[in-house]
Amino acid sequence: MSVFTPLTESDLKQWLSSYAVGQLRELKGIEAGVQNSNFFVTTTLGRFVLTLFESVPRAELPFYLNLMAHLARHGLPVPAPVADRDNDYLGSLHGRPATMVARLAGRSVETPTAQHCERLGAMLAGLHLAGQSYGRRQQNSRGPAWREATAAAVLPHLASEARALLEDELAFQRKLDGAPLPQGVIHADLFRDNVLWDGEFIGGVIDFYFACSDSLLLDVAVTVNDWCSDSEGRLDAGRCAALLEAYHADRPFTDAERAAWPGMLRRAALRFWLSRLADFHRPREGEMVLVKDPAEYHAILLARRTAPASAPLPV
Amino acid sequence: MSVFTPLTESDLKQWLSSYAVGQLRELKGIEAGVQNSNFFVTTTLGRFVLTLFESVPRAELPFYLNLMAHLARHGLPVPAPVADRDNDYLGSLHGRPATMVARLAGRSVETPTAQHCERLGAMLAGLHLAGQSYGRRQQNSRGPAWREATAAAVLPHLASEARALLEDELAFQRKLDGAPLPQGVIHADLFRDNVLWDGEFIGGVIDFYFACSDSLLLDVAVTVNDWCSDSEGRLDAGRCAALLEAYHADRPFTDAERAAWPGMLRRAALRFWLSRLADFHRPREGEMVLVKDPAEYHAILLARRTAPASAPLPV
């Protein structure tokens, strides 16, 4: 359950008096999400989502909120933060940083088709193109330094085979660091549950709280690993081709990206295997977070290592 | 018919290559509007409306487009202009200033209920509140100078009774000029066909090309005259009360506004009687514009003069 900070209608009326969105009609807690308290807020003028940040540092929030506003401004279905009457996106509620965003239409899909992947590829390209004019930068908090530190922390918990795999993969990834790949703002967590579908259209891309500045190709690899894997972790050729070709039509891949692609798929797999191992072996105390099974990304990493040429980038 | 400048799919593909909204799927001319060419544009990533400005001067457009962006940013259902990859809202197509905005859901209603008027009152208050932090200013192009000039031009065409009415009303309005009323950005043309309803919610407020800086109360009067009049031009008490009380709950009326209200309703009626008289007696050559009947606003003006206390502002 994900409402860590309960709110009353009276709290909300006070909060809304700083905005220009009319009077409160309904307030409802949302039972999803693992690091924030979220509420559906309906007013006379519209439908919004209110988020109280329980763990994201306040200093990082302007990067995320202004990025969401920037992408929405470029016509992408990203929840636009609502400015209050002082023109600010970020406020405070019960001592937490808080923001209200437009509520977007749609539901996530569990088993995407090639058609879903085609639209998603276009969306990811749009996000990367629009992101090129975003002025703020933020380091990837799940980059090389995190990778090494997290690997060191989980290694003692692993059986010998998994330990050997991890050590070999770390050595491989160190050689890939610094490859000359196109950089920009990436979502970095574009999993199926972060995309809302409204009929054939993407109604919303949500959860930008891992967004950062990194290789655009890493974002493509994270996305492909989640959307285009079968139950054994192998890539599905049809979904891969649909996603990659739609992306390529709007933001063509470079030769350097084509060369780095098999290694980048492994890097993206390793990042989620590591974070799930860390959550599994060191659950954060006092938080009722959903701990996801590390086995899924162990399988994906193994599959990417054994079939490095299974889904080449289009030329 | 309102597509003055025809566009081909090839024009559109070229235009879209400056944006981050995916590939063209459908292009369709819109047969509505009297001063621009409008098109529905559907891409892989969303649904938009493209407008080519046929008569609005390019220098005025940043006021309108940035206002729409400002209001959308504050959570109001206003079509947000889409920024291109250079972060600009305003481009050029076939030599015309052109912009693309988000396509909003909903349809206008011809015969509004008190419930519609209640939502609309809240929307107008929200628009005025959010407008207070908008930085740009633009004079009302339908203000006192226009009123005098237009009256002088149409007077020779009027029969003696209408001429006497106009001269008497002009004298009355001169005395109202400069009353100390709250000022801000106003829509100035919030007629029924400029509001799209999506179920019980307002899905969109459109057509900001008369927006300007003026008395907030003038906007309320323009809106009440269109939404709350019966077929004889008299105010409907139920719809008036619903609209005015909802507005007052979010942006309370001042004593000066209560005093000025009967005169402001007359001013708003005069403005549209005059513009319709001018269109009727001097149709613009070569343009296939819809000329609206001046009689409707003649009746509304007479009704406001004979029943000045029929819909007082709430206290």
XYZ file of C-alpha atoms in Angstrom:
630
model
C 0.000 0.000 0.000
C 1.372 3.369 -1.006
C -0.318 6.153 0.889
C 2.333 6.803 3.503
C 0.989 10.226 4.482
C -2.792 10.360 4.929
C -4.589 13.556 3.871
C -7.948 14.990 4.845
C -10.333 16.998 2.656
C -9.508 19.992 4.803
C -5.762 19.617 4.008
C -6.665 19.474 0.342
C -8.926 22.527 0.391
C -6.079 24.486 1.943
C -3.654 23.155 -0.686
C -6.012 23.930 -3.584
C -6.482 27.524 -2.445
C -2.976 28.189 -3.862
C -4.093 27.005 -7.309
C -6.553 28.146 -9.995
C -8.258 24.790 -10.571
C -11.589 25.320 -8.796
C -13.099 23.609 -5.759
C -12.440 20.112 -4.438
C -14.969 17.487 -5.485
C -13.199 14.209 -4.619
C -10.015 12.971 -2.935
C -8.908 9.352 -3.208
C -5.656 7.610 -2.212
C -3.900 5.558 -4.906
C -2.681 2.100 -3.881
C 0.295 1.909 -6.238
C 3.834 3.204 -6.445
C 6.681 2.329 -4.140
C 8.279 5.562 -3.025
C 5.614 8.314 -2.893
C 2.115 8.975 -1.563
C -0.284 9.526 -4.457
C -3.867 10.797 -4.563
C -6.485 11.325 -7.236
C -7.818 14.869 -6.821
C -10.960 15.900 -8.699
C -11.985 19.563 -8.728
C -14.715 21.491 -10.510
C -12.199 22.166 -13.297
C -10.356 18.904 -13.777
C -8.740 15.676 -12.676
C -5.272 15.676 -11.157
C -2.803 13.461 -9.327
C -1.232 14.836 -6.155
C 2.114 13.356 -5.132
C 3.838 13.715 -1.749
C 7.481 12.730 -2.104
C 8.426 10.429 0.744
C 12.049 9.755 -0.248
C 13.103 11.714 -3.364
C 15.311 14.601 -2.150
C 13.673 18.030 -2.652
C 16.799 19.316 -4.408
C 16.378 16.738 -7.200
C 12.705 17.453 -7.838
C 13.080 20.530 -10.076
C 15.006 18.374 -12.578
C 12.115 15.896 -12.795
C 9.227 18.363 -12.669
C 10.674 20.768 -15.209
C 11.532 17.824 -17.456
C 7.919 16.613 -17.334
C 6.720 20.152 -18.102
C 9.249 20.427 -20.957
C 8.164 17.159 -22.567
C 4.439 17.950 -22.174
C 5.087 21.357 -23.754
C 6.521 19.514 -26.766
C 3.269 17.617 -27.266
C 4.244 14.360 -25.568
C 1.721 12.605 -23.290
C 3.627 13.219 -20.096
C 1.808 14.380 -16.933
C 2.343 18.133 -16.888
C 2.965 19.535 -13.403
C 0.357 22.157 -12.523
C 1.730 25.590 -11.628
C 0.258 27.251 -8.552
C -0.755 30.899 -8.488
C 2.849 31.869 -7.727
C 3.878 29.937 -10.876
C 5.603 27.199 -8.828
C 5.371 23.466 -9.547
C 6.708 22.369 -6.175
C 4.960 23.004 -2.859
C 4.865 21.450 0.600
C 2.178 19.413 2.325
C 2.562 17.852 5.784
C 6.255 18.669 5.632
C 6.783 16.740 2.380
C 7.663 18.184 -1.001
C 4.448 17.912 -3.010
C 3.263 18.527 -6.552
C 0.086 18.138 -8.548
C 0.090 16.883 -12.144
C -2.541 16.470 -14.850
C -4.244 13.064 -14.633
C -3.795 11.246 -17.940
C -6.057 8.656 -19.496
C -5.255 4.989 -19.995
C -4.070 1.728 -18.462
C -0.836 -0.183 -18.666
C -0.639 -3.440 -20.661
C 0.993 -6.585 -19.285
C 1.573 -8.401 -22.582
C 2.384 -5.876 -25.305
C 1.996 -6.624 -29.006
C 4.261 -5.539 -31.873
C 1.794 -2.658 -32.439
C 2.297 -1.448 -28.869
C 6.058 -1.707 -29.337
C 5.893 0.313 -32.560
C 4.087 3.197 -30.811
C 6.439 2.937 -27.869
C 9.485 3.184 -30.132
C 8.088 6.393 -31.651
C 7.384 7.743 -28.160
C 10.898 7.020 -26.933
C 12.364 8.762 -29.992
C 10.059 11.753 -29.388
C 11.146 11.892 -25.770
C 14.815 11.839 -26.769
C 14.348 14.469 -29.512
C 12.369 16.847 -27.278
C 14.853 16.232 -24.453
C 17.697 17.652 -26.576
C 16.455 21.189 -25.838
C 16.048 20.589 -22.088
C 18.520 22.769 -20.249
C 19.061 20.896 -16.952
C 21.451 17.987 -16.412
C 21.392 15.260 -13.784
C 23.830 12.378 -13.368
C 22.494 8.845 -13.588
C 22.184 7.687 -9.977
C 22.378 4.108 -11.310
C 25.577 4.689 -13.312
C 29.046 3.072 -13.107
C 29.834 4.141 -9.513
C 26.503 2.782 -8.267
C 27.051 -0.401 -10.284
C 30.394 -1.094 -8.625
C 29.216 -0.237 -5.120
C 26.026 -2.268 -5.412
C 27.866 -5.246 -6.898
C 30.344 -5.162 -3.989
C 27.449 -5.139 -1.510
C 25.519 -8.037 -3.035
C 28.459 -10.277 -4.091
C 28.795 -11.903 -0.635
C 25.161 -13.028 -0.815
C 25.501 -14.791 -4.190
C 26.171 -18.448 -4.947
C 29.393 -19.121 -6.842
C 27.862 -19.340 -10.318
C 25.990 -16.037 -9.978
C 29.084 -14.462 -8.435
C 31.216 -15.478 -11.424
C 28.589 -14.138 -13.806
C 28.468 -10.812 -11.994
C 32.259 -10.427 -11.875
C 32.620 -11.253 -15.552
C 29.840 -8.860 -16.523
C 31.320 -6.033 -14.433
C 34.650 -6.456 -16.231
C 32.874 -6.382 -19.614
C 30.881 -3.280 -18.723
C 33.948 -1.370 -17.556
C 35.288 -1.637 -21.119
C 32.044 -0.216 -22.515
C 32.148 2.901 -20.271
C 32.938 6.034 -22.228
C 31.910 4.747 -25.670
C 31.136 7.775 -27.932
C 27.349 7.461 -27.943
C 24.679 10.191 -28.393
C 23.773 11.611 -24.996
C 20.654 13.302 -23.651
C 17.834 13.105 -21.165
C 16.582 9.557 -20.691
C 13.580 8.161 -18.802
C 15.727 5.206 -17.625
C 12.762 3.210 -16.261
C 10.300 2.892 -19.157
C 8.769 -0.383 -17.980
C 5.306 -1.572 -18.984
C 3.729 -0.260 -15.780
C 4.979 3.256 -16.579
C 3.084 3.559 -19.874
C -0.688 4.121 -19.963
C -2.525 3.112 -23.149
C -5.614 4.960 -24.331
C -6.826 2.830 -27.233
C -4.111 2.770 -29.885
C -2.462 5.896 -28.455
C -0.104 6.214 -25.541
C -2.161 8.281 -23.079
C 0.674 8.769 -20.642
C 4.300 8.063 -19.825
C 4.743 8.326 -16.060
C 7.254 7.972 -13.230
C 10.166 10.147 -14.269
C 12.011 9.804 -10.969
C 14.938 7.868 -12.454
C 15.263 10.262 -15.416
C 18.812 11.532 -15.931
C 21.435 12.498 -18.506
C 23.022 9.433 -20.116
C 23.370 7.539 -23.410
C 20.097 7.551 -25.335
C 20.896 3.944 -26.282
C 20.760 2.882 -22.629
C 17.113 4.019 -22.526
C 16.365 1.992 -25.657
C 18.021 -1.065 -24.085
C 16.112 -0.737 -20.766
C 12.880 -0.439 -22.739
C 13.570 -3.355 -25.102
C 14.559 -5.638 -22.220
C 11.212 -5.077 -20.506
C 8.855 -4.859 -23.505
C 10.381 -7.397 -25.891
C 11.490 -10.335 -23.704
C 9.741 -13.679 -23.622
C 9.181 -15.662 -20.417
C 12.742 -17.115 -20.618
C 14.291 -13.687 -21.017
C 14.959 -14.098 -24.763
C 14.195 -11.269 -27.181
C 11.078 -11.527 -29.340
C 12.197 -10.633 -32.872
C 8.853 -9.153 -33.989
C 8.417 -6.816 -31.026
C 12.097 -5.771 -31.166
C 11.916 -4.930 -34.856
C 8.687 -2.951 -34.401
C 10.106 -0.887 -31.540
C 13.551 -0.304 -33.028
C 12.346 0.570 -36.530
C 9.778 3.073 -35.255
C 12.458 4.689 -33.094
C 14.965 4.704 -35.976
C 12.439 6.452 -38.279
C 12.419 9.504 -35.987
C 15.892 9.370 -34.399
C 18.235 7.343 -36.602
C 20.777 5.153 -34.816
C 24.470 5.895 -35.365
C 27.175 3.387 -36.297
C 28.648 3.705 -32.793
C 25.248 2.780 -31.360
C 24.933 -0.253 -33.615
C 28.357 -1.423 -32.408
C 27.528 -0.845 -28.724
C 24.007 -2.333 -28.829
C 24.665 -5.932 -27.629
C 26.731 -4.622 -24.724
C 24.146 -1.967 -23.898
C 21.388 -4.575 -23.663
C 23.602 -6.420 -21.160
C 24.265 -3.180 -19.256
C 20.543 -2.470 -18.957
C 19.903 -6.049 -17.793
C 22.708 -5.839 -15.243
C 21.351 -2.571 -13.820
C 18.003 -4.132 -12.928
C 19.461 -7.451 -11.828
C 21.687 -5.506 -9.427
C 18.967 -3.255 -8.032
C 16.664 -6.232 -7.488
C 19.440 -8.198 -5.820
C 20.108 -5.222 -3.561
C 16.407 -4.862 -2.658
C 16.165 -8.616 -2.113
C 19.205 -8.939 0.138
C 18.865 -5.575 1.884
C 15.161 -4.606 2.058
C 14.804 -1.058 3.343
C 13.628 -1.159 6.911
C 10.190 0.099 7.860
C 8.967 0.455 4.281
C 6.329 -1.795 2.811
C 7.933 -1.879 -0.618
C 7.251 -4.487 -3.230
C 10.459 -6.510 -3.636
C 10.681 -7.751 -7.204
C 12.262 -11.124 -8.003
C 15.906 -10.763 -9.182
C 15.587 -14.015 -11.188
C 13.812 -12.279 -14.096
C 16.790 -10.040 -14.820
C 19.293 -12.803 -14.133
C 17.604 -14.699 -16.976
C 17.552 -11.621 -19.236
C 21.252 -10.961 -18.640
C 22.139 -14.596 -19.437
C 20.016 -14.480 -22.604
C 21.703 -11.269 -23.812
C 25.149 -12.808 -23.220
C 24.370 -16.025 -25.090
C 22.571 -14.419 -28.079
C 24.316 -11.060 -28.597
C 23.170 -10.727 -32.239
C 19.502 -11.595 -31.772
C 17.975 -8.122 -32.331
C 20.328 -5.854 -34.300
C 19.622 -2.141 -34.620
C 18.218 -1.102 -38.023
C 20.539 0.540 -40.557
C -15.868 27.103 -45.120
C -12.678 27.873 -43.272
C -9.694 26.288 -44.927
C -8.321 29.290 -46.753
C -4.888 27.754 -47.333
C -4.960 24.124 -48.504
C -2.200 21.815 -47.269
C -0.847 18.549 -48.649
C 0.474 15.588 -46.665
C 3.896 16.450 -47.997
C 3.644 20.003 -46.522
C 2.693 18.433 -43.210
C 5.497 15.892 -43.160
C 7.948 18.723 -43.694
C 6.285 20.761 -40.919
C 6.267 17.818 -38.476
C 9.968 17.158 -38.988
C 10.595 20.227 -36.777
C 8.632 18.625 -33.908
C 9.009 15.597 -31.636
C 5.475 14.205 -32.067
C 6.107 11.234 -34.371
C 4.966 10.531 -37.915
C 1.873 11.830 -39.706
C -1.096 9.475 -39.717
C -3.969 11.747 -40.794
C -4.594 15.314 -41.982
C -8.101 16.765 -42.180
C -9.344 20.327 -42.772
C -11.756 21.770 -40.197
C -14.826 23.547 -41.584
C -15.265 26.034 -38.742
C -13.766 29.293 -37.571
C -13.927 32.600 -39.374
C -10.417 33.984 -39.505
C -7.927 31.096 -39.652
C -7.265 27.860 -41.522
C -7.509 24.906 -39.134
C -6.581 21.236 -39.548
C -6.814 18.126 -37.421
C -3.384 16.506 -37.430
C -3.006 12.964 -36.092
C 0.480 11.529 -35.590
C 1.791 8.305 -34.083
C 2.059 10.154 -30.772
C -1.078 12.244 -30.521
C -3.886 14.403 -31.866
C -3.296 18.069 -32.598
C -4.894 21.087 -34.256
C -2.762 23.049 -36.705
C -3.732 26.679 -37.276
C -2.556 28.946 -40.090
C -3.307 32.548 -39.188
C -4.894 34.285 -42.161
C -5.471 37.698 -40.577
C -4.115 37.916 -36.992
C -0.883 39.947 -37.164
C 2.216 37.862 -36.367
C 3.354 40.431 -33.786
C 0.223 39.793 -31.683
C 0.509 36.008 -31.707
C 3.077 35.607 -28.900
C 0.591 37.248 -26.505
C -2.098 34.677 -27.368
C 0.118 31.597 -27.632
C 2.049 32.260 -24.435
C -1.236 32.998 -22.653
C -2.662 29.649 -23.745
C 0.536 27.931 -22.595
C 0.402 29.820 -19.273
C -3.202 28.837 -18.573
C -2.620 25.190 -19.581
C 0.412 25.125 -17.267
C -1.909 26.176 -14.436
C -4.101 23.126 -14.987
C -6.848 24.783 -17.033
C -8.282 22.949 -20.073
C -6.862 25.341 -22.634
C -5.216 24.025 -25.821
C -1.500 24.113 -25.049
C 0.634 25.217 -28.002
C 3.169 22.540 -28.895
C 6.794 23.647 -28.831
C 8.949 22.588 -31.768
C 12.453 21.192 -31.356
C 13.834 24.738 -31.153
C 11.368 25.383 -28.283
C 9.257 27.774 -30.392
C 5.454 27.831 -30.476
C 5.170 29.896 -33.628
C 6.363 28.761 -37.058
C 5.556 29.499 -40.694
C 3.715 27.434 -43.276
C 2.949 28.641 -46.827
C 3.994 32.133 -45.750
C 1.486 32.263 -42.885
C 2.247 32.299 -39.176
C 1.319 28.812 -37.970
C 1.099 26.924 -34.701
C 0.054 23.491 -33.515
C -1.911 22.968 -30.298
C -3.090 19.937 -28.331
C -6.487 18.715 -29.521
C -8.906 18.737 -26.614
C -11.940 16.541 -26.075
C -15.558 17.662 -26.104
C -18.322 19.469 -27.966
C -19.981 22.823 -27.453
C -23.549 23.013 -26.115
C -26.196 25.226 -27.689
C -28.634 25.378 -24.747
C -26.664 25.378 -21.492
C -28.194 24.386 -18.160
C -27.560 25.943 -14.748
C -25.065 23.096 -14.164
C -23.110 24.104 -17.254
C -23.164 27.723 -16.079
C -21.871 26.720 -12.649
C -18.837 24.934 -14.147
C -18.296 27.811 -16.532
C -18.285 30.341 -13.691
C -15.595 28.323 -11.908
C -13.606 28.120 -15.152
C -13.779 31.865 -15.735
C -12.607 32.521 -12.165
C -9.748 30.037 -12.647
C -8.774 31.754 -15.880
C -8.746 35.168 -14.168
C -6.789 33.886 -11.151
C -4.158 32.103 -13.238
C -3.981 35.130 -15.545
C -2.829 37.330 -12.667
C 0.683 35.840 -12.958
C 0.845 36.221 -16.748
C 3.532 38.737 -17.602
C 2.459 40.094 -20.989
C -0.090 42.867 -21.585
C -2.205 43.625 -24.633
C -4.734 46.398 -25.081
C -8.342 45.466 -25.812
C -8.718 45.975 -29.563
C -12.490 46.323 -28.919
C -12.081 49.005 -26.235
C -13.350 52.615 -26.036
C -11.495 53.918 -29.113
C -12.801 51.053 -31.263
C -16.292 51.586 -29.817
C -16.371 55.238 -30.849
C -14.885 54.627 -34.290
C -17.166 51.713 -35.058
C -20.239 53.574 -33.840
C -19.367 56.511 -36.098
C -19.035 54.155 -39.064
C -22.333 52.329 -38.548
C -24.524 55.241 -37.372
C -25.357 56.418 -40.933
C -26.777 52.956 -41.708
C -29.153 52.875 -38.728
C -32.849 53.800 -38.562
C -33.656 56.655 -36.204
C -34.723 54.552 -33.212
C -31.564 52.415 -33.293
C -29.463 55.534 -33.846
C -30.915 57.186 -30.744
C -30.297 54.029 -28.726
C -26.695 53.855 -29.849
C -25.991 57.527 -29.128
C -27.559 57.301 -25.675
C -25.618 54.118 -24.834
C -22.323 55.620 -26.012
C -22.852 58.589 -23.680
C -23.639 56.237 -20.789
C -20.563 54.074 -21.450
C -18.217 57.076 -21.580
C -19.133 57.740 -17.946
C -18.275 54.141 -16.990
C -14.775 54.296 -18.538
C -12.062 54.334 -15.891
C -14.130 52.838 -13.036
C -11.691 51.322 -10.461
C -12.310 47.662 -11.302
C -9.952 44.658 -10.894
C -7.935 44.261 -14.084
C -6.225 41.287 -15.684
C -6.117 39.006 -18.677
C -9.576 38.278 -20.069
C -10.760 35.881 -22.767
C -13.227 38.526 -24.011
C -15.123 36.119 -26.306
C -16.229 33.221 -24.107
C -19.295 32.325 -26.165
C -20.933 28.891 -26.146
C -19.100 27.812 -29.297
C -15.751 28.472 -27.610
C -16.275 25.974 -24.786
C -16.044 22.213 -25.369
C -17.825 19.940 -22.890
C -16.505 16.490 -22.044
C -19.304 15.016 -19.915
C -19.692 17.171 -16.828
C -16.222 18.686 -17.269
C -15.115 21.492 -19.521
C -12.751 19.699 -21.893
C -11.558 22.873 -23.567
C -11.791 26.650 -23.737
C -10.716 27.740 -27.198
C -10.268 30.774 -29.467
C -8.137 33.171 -27.448
C -7.641 35.628 -30.315
C -9.617 38.419 -28.638
C -7.878 37.912 -25.267
C -6.486 41.116 -23.807
C -5.882 43.079 -20.613
C -9.090 44.691 -19.320
C -11.598 44.631 -16.445
C -12.230 41.074 -15.260
C -15.880 42.088 -14.880
C -16.168 42.764 -18.610
C -15.306 39.099 -19.246
C -18.007 38.024 -16.783
C -20.520 40.282 -18.540
C -19.659 39.010 -22.044
C -20.023 35.457 -20.766
C -23.308 36.020 -18.904
C -24.860 37.787 -21.909
C -24.215 34.787 -24.137
C -24.796 31.897 -21.697
C -27.660 33.236 -19.574
C -29.991 35.068 -22.008
C -33.381 33.753 -23.078
C -34.683 34.037 -26.644
C -35.867 37.625 -25.983
C -32.477 38.679 -24.619
C -33.610 38.687 -20.980
C -31.406 37.155 -18.286
C -32.344 33.752 -16.902
C -32.125 34.070 -13.112
C -31.176 30.440 -12.444
C -28.320 30.296 -14.941
C -27.043 33.742 -13.845
C -27.001 32.777 -10.184
C -25.223 29.480 -10.910
C -22.517 31.159 -12.974
C -21.978 34.165 -10.718
C -21.965 32.238 -7.434
C -19.459 29.682 -8.718
C -17.222 32.503 -9.934
C -17.602 34.409 -6.649
C -16.579 31.308 -4.623
C -13.134 31.358 -6.242
C -12.655 35.060 -7.094
C -14.938 37.178 -4.875
C -16.491 40.253 -6.491
C -15.589 43.661 -5.049
C -18.032 46.426 -4.075
C -16.912 48.470 -7.081
C -17.747 45.546 -9.331
C -21.203 45.167 -7.795
C -21.837 48.857 -8.482
C -20.561 48.660 -12.071
C -22.302 45.394 -12.992
C -25.489 46.656 -14.678
C -23.460 49.073 -16.801
C -20.892 46.385 -17.624
C -23.598 44.036 -18.912
C -24.701 46.873 -21.215
C -21.088 47.516 -22.292
C -20.633 43.854 -23.207
C -23.925 43.871 -25.129
C -22.970 47.067 -26.974
C -19.584 45.637 -27.999
C -21.179 42.694 -29.828
C -24.076 44.722 -31.227
C -21.497 47.103 -32.706
C -19.213 44.441 -34.162
C -22.173 42.654 -35.720
C -23.527 45.911 -37.134
C -20.119 46.627 -38.615
C -19.868 43.143 -40.158
C -23.420 43.449 -41.457
C -23.022 46.842 -43.071
C -19.432 46.449 -44.171
C -18.729 42.773 -44.920
C -15.033 42.246 -45.549
C -14.483 41.762 -49.244
C -13.279 38.451 -50.607
C -13.753 36.587 -47.326
C -16.416 33.968 -46.880
C -17.149 34.935 -43.278
C -20.295 34.063 -41.418
C -22.126 37.361 -40.767
C -24.084 37.070 -37.517
C -27.400 38.834 -37.071
C -27.026 42.131 -35.118
C -30.651 41.816 -33.873
C -29.688 39.342 -31.127
C -27.421 41.846 -29.389
C -29.795 44.736 -30.064
C -32.367 42.776 -28.024
C -29.836 41.941 -25.283
C -28.794 45.591 -24.969
C -32.440 46.728 -24.704
C -33.142 44.056 -22.085
C -30.121 45.109 -19.960
C -31.245 48.738 -20.100
C -34.826 48.010 -19.086
C -34.026 45.516 -16.287
C -30.734 46.727 -14.782
C -31.247 44.897 -11.467
C -32.282 41.511 -12.819
C -29.130 39.514 -11.949
C -27.146 41.194 -9.171
C -23.640 40.006 -8.294
C -23.453 37.898 -5.121
C -22.207 39.505 -1.911
